[in-house]
mmCIF file of C-alpha atoms and ligand atoms in Angstrom:
data_model
loop_
_atom_site.group_PDB
_atom_site.id
_atom_site.type_symbol
_atom_site.label_atom_id
_atom_site.label_comp_id
_atom_site.label_asym_id
_atom_site.label_seq_id
_atom_site.Cartn_x
_atom_site.Cartn_y
_atom_site.Cartn_z
ATOM 1 C CA MET A 13 9.266 58.424 -10.780
ATOM 2 C CA HIS A 14 7.099 56.109 -12.360
ATOM 3 C CA LEU A 15 5.907 53.357 -9.906
ATOM 4 C CA SER A 16 7.002 50.620 -12.165
ATOM 5 C CA LEU A 17 10.883 51.707 -12.473
ATOM 6 C CA VAL A 18 10.793 51.726 -9.091
ATOM 7 C CA PHE A 19 8.566 48.376 -7.922
ATOM 8 C CA LEU A 20 10.487 45.171 -9.462
ATOM 9 C CA VAL A 21 7.812 43.702 -11.552
ATOM 10 C CA ASN A 22 5.985 40.550 -10.482
ATOM 11 C CA MET A 23 7.588 38.359 -13.367
ATOM 12 C CA PHE A 24 10.290 37.800 -10.941
ATOM 13 C CA TYR A 25 8.377 35.905 -8.531
ATOM 14 C CA LYS A 26 7.934 32.454 -8.015
ATOM 15 C CA THR A 27 5.062 33.727 -5.274
ATOM 16 C CA GLU A 28 2.155 36.391 -5.399
ATOM 17 C CA MET A 29 0.594 37.376 -2.924
ATOM 18 C CA MET A 30 -3.663 35.330 -3.409
ATOM 19 C CA ASP A 31 -6.348 37.166 -4.805
ATOM 20 C CA ALA A 32 -4.434 40.471 -6.129
ATOM 21 C CA LEU A 33 -5.132 40.026 -9.397
ATOM 22 C CA ALA A 34 -6.012 44.071 -10.464
ATOM 23 C CA ASP A 35 -3.332 45.996 -12.174
ATOM 24 C CA TYR A 36 -2.125 49.229 -11.218
ATOM 25 C CA LYS A 37 -4.378 51.862 -12.779
ATOM 26 C CA ALA A 38 -7.844 49.607 -11.036
ATOM 27 C CA ALA A 39 -6.881 48.680 -8.198
ATOM 28 C CA ARG A 40 -8.424 49.933 -4.749
ATOM 29 C CA TYR A 41 -5.762 48.306 -2.673
ATOM 30 C CA VAL A 42 -1.821 48.496 -2.930
ATOM 31 C CA ILE A 43 0.455 45.911 -2.302
ATOM 32 C CA PHE A 44 4.124 45.892 -2.056
ATOM 33 C CA GLY A 45 7.095 44.476 -0.152
ATOM 34 C CA VAL A 46 10.170 46.240 0.880
ATOM 35 C CA PRO A 47 12.400 43.585 2.327
ATOM 36 C CA PHE A 48 14.242 45.798 4.602
ATOM 37 C CA ASP A 49 16.264 44.567 7.728
ATOM 38 C CA GLY A 50 19.263 46.666 7.708
ATOM 39 C CA THR A 51 19.394 48.453 11.094
ATOM 40 C CA SER A 52 16.939 45.713 13.090
ATOM 41 C CA SER A 53 18.876 45.678 16.336
ATOM 42 C CA PHE A 54 18.825 42.208 17.949
ATOM 43 C CA ARG A 55 18.138 39.898 15.507
ATOM 44 C CA GLN A 56 17.242 40.325 11.292
ATOM 45 C CA GLY A 57 15.302 38.368 9.291
ATOM 46 C CA SER A 58 12.349 40.707 8.423
ATOM 47 C CA ARG A 59 13.705 41.243 4.570
ATOM 48 C CA TRP A 60 12.449 37.297 3.723
ATOM 49 C CA ALA A 61 9.153 38.718 5.477
ATOM 50 C CA PRO A 62 7.584 40.013 2.094
ATOM 51 C CA ASP A 63 7.963 36.287 0.169
ATOM 52 C CA GLU A 64 6.892 34.191 2.543
ATOM 53 C CA MET A 65 3.671 36.451 3.490
ATOM 54 C CA ARG A 66 3.108 35.784 -0.919
ATOM 55 C CA LYS A 67 3.309 32.002 -0.054
ATOM 56 C CA VAL A 68 1.339 31.279 3.128
ATOM 57 C CA SER A 69 -1.594 33.400 1.140
ATOM 58 C CA ALA A 70 -2.243 30.505 -0.995
ATOM 59 C CA ASN A 71 -3.917 29.060 2.495
ATOM 60 C CA PHE A 72 -6.568 31.303 2.491
ATOM 61 C CA GLU A 73 -10.024 31.447 1.155
ATOM 62 C CA THR A 74 -11.387 33.813 -0.672
ATOM 63 C CA TYR A 75 -13.979 34.873 1.196
ATOM 64 C CA ASN A 76 -15.009 36.558 5.005
ATOM 65 C CA ALA A 77 -17.607 35.172 6.520
ATOM 66 C CA TYR A 78 -17.643 37.650 8.513
ATOM 67 C CA PHE A 79 -17.228 40.690 6.433
ATOM 68 C CA ASP A 80 -19.131 38.597 3.829
ATOM 69 C CA ILE A 81 -16.578 39.467 1.583
ATOM 70 C CA ASP A 82 -15.185 37.653 -1.623
ATOM 71 C CA PHE A 83 -11.884 39.045 -2.225
ATOM 72 C CA GLU A 84 -12.237 37.628 -5.682
ATOM 73 C CA ASP A 85 -14.410 40.445 -5.769
ATOM 74 C CA LEU A 86 -12.042 43.697 -4.709
ATOM 75 C CA LEU A 87 -9.813 45.338 -6.810
ATOM 76 C CA ILE A 88 -5.932 44.662 -5.196
ATOM 77 C CA HIS A 89 -2.438 45.427 -6.808
ATOM 78 C CA ASP A 90 0.810 43.470 -5.893
ATOM 79 C CA ALA A 91 3.277 45.864 -7.211
ATOM 80 C CA GLY A 92 6.221 43.504 -5.852
ATOM 81 C CA ASN A 93 9.312 44.490 -4.002
ATOM 82 C CA LEU A 94 10.498 47.786 -3.337
ATOM 83 C CA GLU A 95 14.255 47.589 -4.494
ATOM 84 C CA HIS A 96 16.005 48.553 -2.027
ATOM 85 C CA TYR A 97 19.549 50.315 -0.754
ATOM 86 C CA SER A 98 21.691 49.132 1.810
ATOM 87 C CA SER A 99 21.941 52.240 3.040
ATOM 88 C CA VAL A 100 18.471 53.151 5.293
ATOM 89 C CA ASP A 101 18.344 56.833 4.604
ATOM 90 C CA GLN A 102 17.989 56.396 0.869
ATOM 91 C CA THR A 103 15.535 53.478 1.056
ATOM 92 C CA LEU A 104 13.428 55.064 2.998
ATOM 93 C CA GLU A 105 13.410 57.774 0.806
ATOM 94 C CA ASP A 106 13.163 55.995 -1.872
ATOM 95 C CA LEU A 107 9.580 54.402 -0.388
ATOM 96 C CA TYR A 108 8.445 57.659 0.367
ATOM 97 C CA HIS A 109 8.677 59.013 -3.843
ATOM 98 C CA ALA A 110 6.948 55.174 -5.071
ATOM 99 C CA VAL A 111 4.339 55.483 -1.778
ATOM 100 C CA ARG A 112 3.123 59.115 -2.678
ATOM 101 C CA PRO A 113 1.969 58.533 -6.288
ATOM 102 C CA ILE A 114 -0.063 55.367 -4.647
ATOM 103 C CA ALA A 115 -2.041 58.137 -2.256
ATOM 104 C CA ARG A 116 -1.646 60.725 -5.214
ATOM 105 C CA ASP A 117 -4.266 58.067 -6.691
ATOM 106 C CA LYS A 118 -6.574 57.371 -4.243
ATOM 107 C CA LYS A 119 -5.600 53.801 -3.663
ATOM 108 C CA LEU A 120 -4.562 52.759 -0.437
ATOM 109 C CA PRO A 121 -1.540 51.427 0.551
ATOM 110 C CA ILE A 122 -0.529 48.356 1.436
ATOM 111 C CA MET A 123 3.484 47.215 2.524
ATOM 112 C CA LEU A 124 4.974 44.298 3.360
ATOM 113 C CA GLY A 125 7.716 45.449 5.799
ATOM 114 C CA GLY A 126 10.356 44.674 6.505
ATOM 115 C CA GLU A 127 11.493 46.415 9.626
ATOM 116 C CA HIS A 128 9.582 49.220 11.319
ATOM 117 C CA SER A 129 11.050 52.029 10.087
ATOM 118 C CA LEU A 130 9.861 51.669 6.573
ATOM 119 C CA THR A 131 6.988 52.888 8.548
ATOM 120 C CA TYR A 132 8.227 56.882 8.274
ATOM 121 C CA PRO A 133 8.196 57.598 4.638
ATOM 122 C CA CYS A 134 4.790 55.277 4.019
ATOM 123 C CA VAL A 135 3.656 57.762 6.992
ATOM 124 C CA LYS A 136 4.663 61.107 5.621
ATOM 125 C CA ALA A 137 3.738 60.405 1.830
ATOM 126 C CA CYS A 138 -0.605 59.168 2.700
ATOM 127 C CA SER A 139 -0.647 63.004 5.142
ATOM 128 C CA GLU A 140 0.724 65.019 2.932
ATOM 129 C CA GLU A 141 -1.503 63.453 0.290
ATOM 130 C CA ALA A 142 -4.999 63.098 2.560
ATOM 131 C CA ASP A 143 -7.123 65.650 2.536
ATOM 132 C CA GLU A 144 -7.412 66.733 5.810
ATOM 133 C CA ASP A 145 -4.308 65.772 9.201
ATOM 134 C CA ILE A 146 -4.592 62.626 9.643
ATOM 135 C CA GLY A 147 -3.647 60.399 13.387
ATOM 136 C CA PHE A 148 -0.887 57.572 13.908
ATOM 137 C CA ILE A 149 -1.800 54.406 15.453
ATOM 138 C CA VAL A 150 0.630 51.170 16.202
ATOM 139 C CA MET A 151 0.073 48.586 17.293
ATOM 140 C CA ASP A 152 4.108 47.123 19.029
ATOM 141 C CA ALA A 153 5.251 46.059 22.345
ATOM 142 C CA HIS A 154 8.437 48.837 22.142
ATOM 143 C CA PHE A 155 7.991 52.632 22.377
ATOM 144 C CA ASP A 156 10.001 52.576 19.320
ATOM 145 C CA LEU A 157 10.363 56.687 20.665
ATOM 146 C CA ARG A 158 14.484 57.116 20.483
ATOM 147 C CA GLU A 159 15.640 60.086 18.609
ATOM 148 C CA GLU A 160 18.684 58.172 17.652
ATOM 149 C CA TYR A 161 19.702 54.151 17.972
ATOM 150 C CA GLY A 162 22.829 53.168 17.550
ATOM 151 C CA GLY A 163 23.667 56.209 16.182
ATOM 152 C CA ILE A 164 21.531 55.908 13.079
ATOM 153 C CA ARG A 165 18.507 58.202 13.346
ATOM 154 C CA ASN A 166 16.192 56.202 11.090
ATOM 155 C CA ASN A 167 17.236 52.920 13.022
ATOM 156 C CA HIS A 168 13.739 50.688 13.363
ATOM 157 C CA ALA A 169 13.898 51.949 17.518
ATOM 158 C CA CYS A 170 13.154 55.514 16.221
ATOM 159 C CA VAL A 171 10.250 55.221 14.117
ATOM 160 C CA SER A 172 7.537 56.461 16.491
ATOM 161 C CA ARG A 173 9.130 59.878 18.074
ATOM 162 C CA HIS A 174 9.719 60.780 13.704
ATOM 163 C CA VAL A 175 6.440 60.351 13.169
ATOM 164 C CA LEU A 176 5.454 62.234 15.734
ATOM 165 C CA ASP A 177 7.951 65.121 15.542
ATOM 166 C CA ASP A 178 7.629 65.652 12.184
ATOM 167 C CA ILE A 179 3.935 64.380 11.090
ATOM 168 C CA THR A 180 0.979 64.165 13.548
ATOM 169 C CA ASP A 181 0.243 64.507 17.265
ATOM 170 C CA THR A 182 -2.877 62.440 17.589
ATOM 171 C CA TYR A 183 -0.670 59.191 17.444
ATOM 172 C CA VAL A 184 -1.830 56.145 19.979
ATOM 173 C CA THR A 185 0.440 53.313 20.754
ATOM 174 C CA ILE A 186 -1.264 49.756 22.342
ATOM 175 C CA GLY A 187 0.449 47.350 23.051
ATOM 176 C CA VAL A 188 3.583 48.313 24.651
ATOM 177 C CA ARG A 189 5.419 46.591 27.266
ATOM 178 C CA SER A 190 9.449 47.256 26.297
ATOM 179 C CA GLY A 191 11.970 50.635 26.874
ATOM 180 C CA PRO A 192 13.991 51.968 28.836
ATOM 181 C CA LYS A 193 13.308 54.224 31.428
ATOM 182 C CA GLU A 194 13.581 57.460 29.256
ATOM 183 C CA GLU A 195 11.485 56.101 27.095
ATOM 184 C CA TRP A 196 8.399 55.544 29.581
ATOM 185 C CA ASP A 197 9.209 58.562 31.009
ATOM 186 C CA PHE A 198 9.192 60.548 28.205
ATOM 187 C CA ALA A 199 5.816 59.169 26.913
ATOM 188 C CA ARG A 200 4.181 59.927 30.639
ATOM 189 C CA ASP A 201 5.745 64.006 30.715
ATOM 190 C CA SER A 202 4.344 64.681 26.989
ATOM 191 C CA GLY A 203 1.748 63.277 27.197
ATOM 192 C CA ILE A 204 1.741 60.070 24.536
ATOM 193 C CA LYS A 205 -1.294 58.160 24.321
ATOM 194 C CA HIS A 206 -0.161 54.547 25.125
ATOM 195 C CA TYR A 207 -2.057 51.106 26.438
ATOM 196 C CA THR A 208 0.426 48.249 27.577
ATOM 197 C CA SER A 209 -0.520 44.999 26.865
ATOM 198 C CA ASP A 210 -1.442 44.622 30.656
ATOM 199 C CA ASP A 211 -4.208 48.298 30.078
ATOM 200 C CA VAL A 212 -5.888 45.941 26.951
ATOM 201 C CA ARG A 213 -6.217 42.505 29.126
ATOM 202 C CA ASP A 214 -7.264 45.104 32.036
ATOM 203 C CA MET A 215 -9.840 47.066 30.270
ATOM 204 C CA GLY A 216 -10.656 44.490 27.983
ATOM 205 C CA ILE A 217 -10.037 45.655 23.895
ATOM 206 C CA LYS A 218 -13.753 46.669 23.395
ATOM 207 C CA LYS A 219 -12.712 49.365 25.383
ATOM 208 C CA VAL A 220 -9.426 50.168 24.378
ATOM 209 C CA ILE A 221 -11.104 51.040 20.436
ATOM 210 C CA SER A 222 -13.900 53.056 22.703
ATOM 211 C CA GLU A 223 -11.153 55.063 23.923
ATOM 212 C CA VAL A 224 -9.263 55.255 20.543
ATOM 213 C CA LYS A 225 -12.519 56.686 18.893
ATOM 214 C CA ASP A 226 -13.060 59.370 21.004
ATOM 215 C CA TYR A 227 -9.825 60.564 20.769
ATOM 216 C CA LEU A 228 -9.599 60.470 17.442
ATOM 217 C CA GLY A 229 -12.790 62.532 16.406
ATOM 218 C CA ALA A 230 -13.307 62.666 13.112
ATOM 219 C CA LYS A 231 -9.713 61.772 11.567
ATOM 220 C CA LYS A 232 -8.326 59.253 9.641
ATOM 221 C CA ILE A 233 -5.567 56.882 10.389
ATOM 222 C CA TYR A 234 -1.992 55.820 9.108
ATOM 223 C CA LEU A 235 -2.791 52.073 10.565
ATOM 224 C CA SER A 236 1.034 50.205 11.459
ATOM 225 C CA LEU A 237 1.365 45.985 12.692
ATOM 226 C CA ASP A 238 4.326 45.822 14.254
ATOM 227 C CA MET A 239 3.914 41.807 14.812
ATOM 228 C CA ASP A 240 5.805 42.228 17.918
ATOM 229 C CA ALA A 241 3.090 43.473 19.193
ATOM 230 C CA LEU A 242 1.398 40.020 19.898
ATOM 231 C CA ASP A 243 2.967 37.748 21.989
ATOM 232 C CA PRO A 244 5.940 35.317 21.229
ATOM 233 C CA ALA A 245 3.137 32.324 21.431
ATOM 234 C CA TYR A 246 0.823 33.639 18.272
ATOM 235 C CA ALA A 247 3.813 35.129 16.808
ATOM 236 C CA PRO A 248 7.823 34.058 17.258
ATOM 237 C CA GLY A 249 9.111 34.817 14.005
ATOM 238 C CA LEU A 250 10.324 38.567 14.942
ATOM 239 C CA GLY A 251 13.314 40.198 14.982
ATOM 240 C CA THR A 252 12.588 41.462 18.441
ATOM 241 C CA PRO A 253 10.194 39.122 20.433
ATOM 242 C CA GLU A 254 8.343 40.264 24.146
ATOM 243 C CA PRO A 255 6.593 38.486 26.445
ATOM 244 C CA PHE A 256 3.620 38.994 27.604
ATOM 245 C CA GLY A 257 1.827 40.628 23.908
ATOM 246 C CA LEU A 258 -1.460 41.408 23.007
ATOM 247 C CA THR A 259 -3.918 38.097 21.358
ATOM 248 C CA ASP A 260 -4.501 37.287 18.054
ATOM 249 C CA ILE A 261 -7.993 38.099 18.664
ATOM 250 C CA ASP A 262 -6.817 41.785 20.333
ATOM 251 C CA VAL A 263 -5.276 42.211 17.342
ATOM 252 C CA ARG A 264 -8.311 41.472 15.258
ATOM 253 C CA GLU A 265 -10.208 43.404 16.577
ATOM 254 C CA LEU A 266 -8.049 46.367 16.773
ATOM 255 C CA ILE A 267 -7.802 45.836 12.469
ATOM 256 C CA ARG A 268 -11.322 45.734 12.164
ATOM 257 C CA ALA A 269 -12.031 48.481 14.695
ATOM 258 C CA PHE A 270 -9.887 51.223 12.380
ATOM 259 C CA ALA A 271 -9.138 49.494 8.841
ATOM 260 C CA PRO A 272 -12.776 51.238 7.865
ATOM 261 C CA ILE A 273 -10.829 55.360 9.274
ATOM 262 C CA SER A 274 -6.845 54.114 7.733
ATOM 263 C CA VAL A 275 -5.765 55.353 4.452
ATOM 264 C CA GLY A 276 -3.083 53.188 4.785
ATOM 265 C CA PHE A 277 -1.780 50.035 6.588
ATOM 266 C CA ASP A 278 1.465 47.928 7.415
ATOM 267 C CA VAL A 279 2.837 44.933 8.875
ATOM 268 C CA VAL A 280 6.443 44.797 9.829
ATOM 269 C CA GLU A 281 8.972 43.000 11.852
ATOM 270 C CA ILE A 282 8.467 39.515 11.297
ATOM 271 C CA ALA A 283 11.131 37.193 10.247
ATOM 272 C CA PRO A 284 10.225 33.659 8.973
ATOM 273 C CA GLU A 285 13.509 32.286 9.751
ATOM 274 C CA TYR A 286 12.204 32.274 13.139
ATOM 275 C CA ASP A 287 9.161 29.649 13.055
ATOM 276 C CA LYS A 288 7.352 27.889 10.674
ATOM 277 C CA GLY A 289 5.732 29.982 8.708
ATOM 278 C CA ILE A 290 3.515 30.975 12.025
ATOM 279 C CA SER A 291 3.703 34.250 11.718
ATOM 280 C CA ALA A 292 3.904 34.987 8.286
ATOM 281 C CA LEU A 293 0.246 33.136 8.262
ATOM 282 C CA LEU A 294 -1.204 35.466 11.254
ATOM 283 C CA GLY A 295 0.303 38.356 9.583
ATOM 284 C CA THR A 296 -0.935 37.829 5.808
ATOM 285 C CA LYS A 297 -3.847 37.116 7.642
ATOM 286 C CA LEU A 298 -4.287 39.660 9.705
ATOM 287 C CA LEU A 299 -3.604 41.849 6.353
ATOM 288 C CA ARG A 300 -6.635 40.161 4.980
ATOM 289 C CA GLU A 301 -8.998 41.428 7.770
ATOM 290 C CA PHE A 302 -7.319 44.758 7.583
ATOM 291 C CA ILE A 303 -8.935 44.593 3.746
ATOM 292 C CA ALA A 304 -12.060 43.072 4.404
ATOM 293 C CA ALA A 305 -12.797 44.928 6.696
ATOM 294 C CA HIS A 306 -11.446 48.414 4.751
ATOM 295 C CA ALA A 307 -13.971 46.852 1.692
ATOM 296 C CA ALA A 308 -17.005 46.280 3.669
ATOM 297 C CA SER A 309 -16.805 49.838 4.731
ATOM 298 C CA GLU A 310 -17.038 51.222 1.368
ATOM 299 C CA LYS A 311 -20.002 48.453 0.733
HETATM 300 MN MN1 MN B 427 8.347 48.842 16.298
HETATM 301 MN MN1 MN B 428 8.632 46.838 18.119
#
């Protein structure tokens, strides 16, 4: 299926992602939204995040001084939003077929969720198009290691389990602090590499990053930011907020460190109705930090 048949074209939008001025063919970075929150367990609303992120993106300067990167010089395309179904399985299937050509064209797909279940087809598509095996790094308050939740295999609470079972054993989760005993037992018994938000505070983010880099070796990764990794003080507009989380600076450090080795990225689980644009603003800034860090590594 050709990309333009899958994505709604931008003319339906009053707002576009700032600085996403390139056409698809020229682009290095392809941003797209998936306004789907059908399996969100506590409160829905991440369907509104992609357009809210586009809206708040107008706030930011095109120049990133830390990386000496001007977004006006980058080739970024906004493909619009994926038209989705009420069925999570069908949505994930379509998303996989939409992302695979982006990865095949050696562009870097960046998804605006939507809920976390959407990450699975993105990792799968990127993994299948990568030249070598890739790893998966996720920032999340939750393990998302359940095999199914509420009778739904592709529930947002299961995404990491399916990535581990089907795609890669090279897996790290950072910021975790919530889950039933079975998930903590499973993580420990399976030797799943995880850093709780307490670990991050005790060790310091730089030490966490250097350990993870040692663990990855030369491997590339797919990087996923479930915004509830952040403390709700920084990101209150979430589907499943969890106190005692990572700081905005922790997450920015992680993104700066891992963007250069990433072949795909997403920001998921922002539910803009529950705040006044704070979480969308931070999520969009972190997305721009990801692009700047990646682009700087290719300079
Ligand atoms: Mn999650
Ligand atoms: Mn989460």
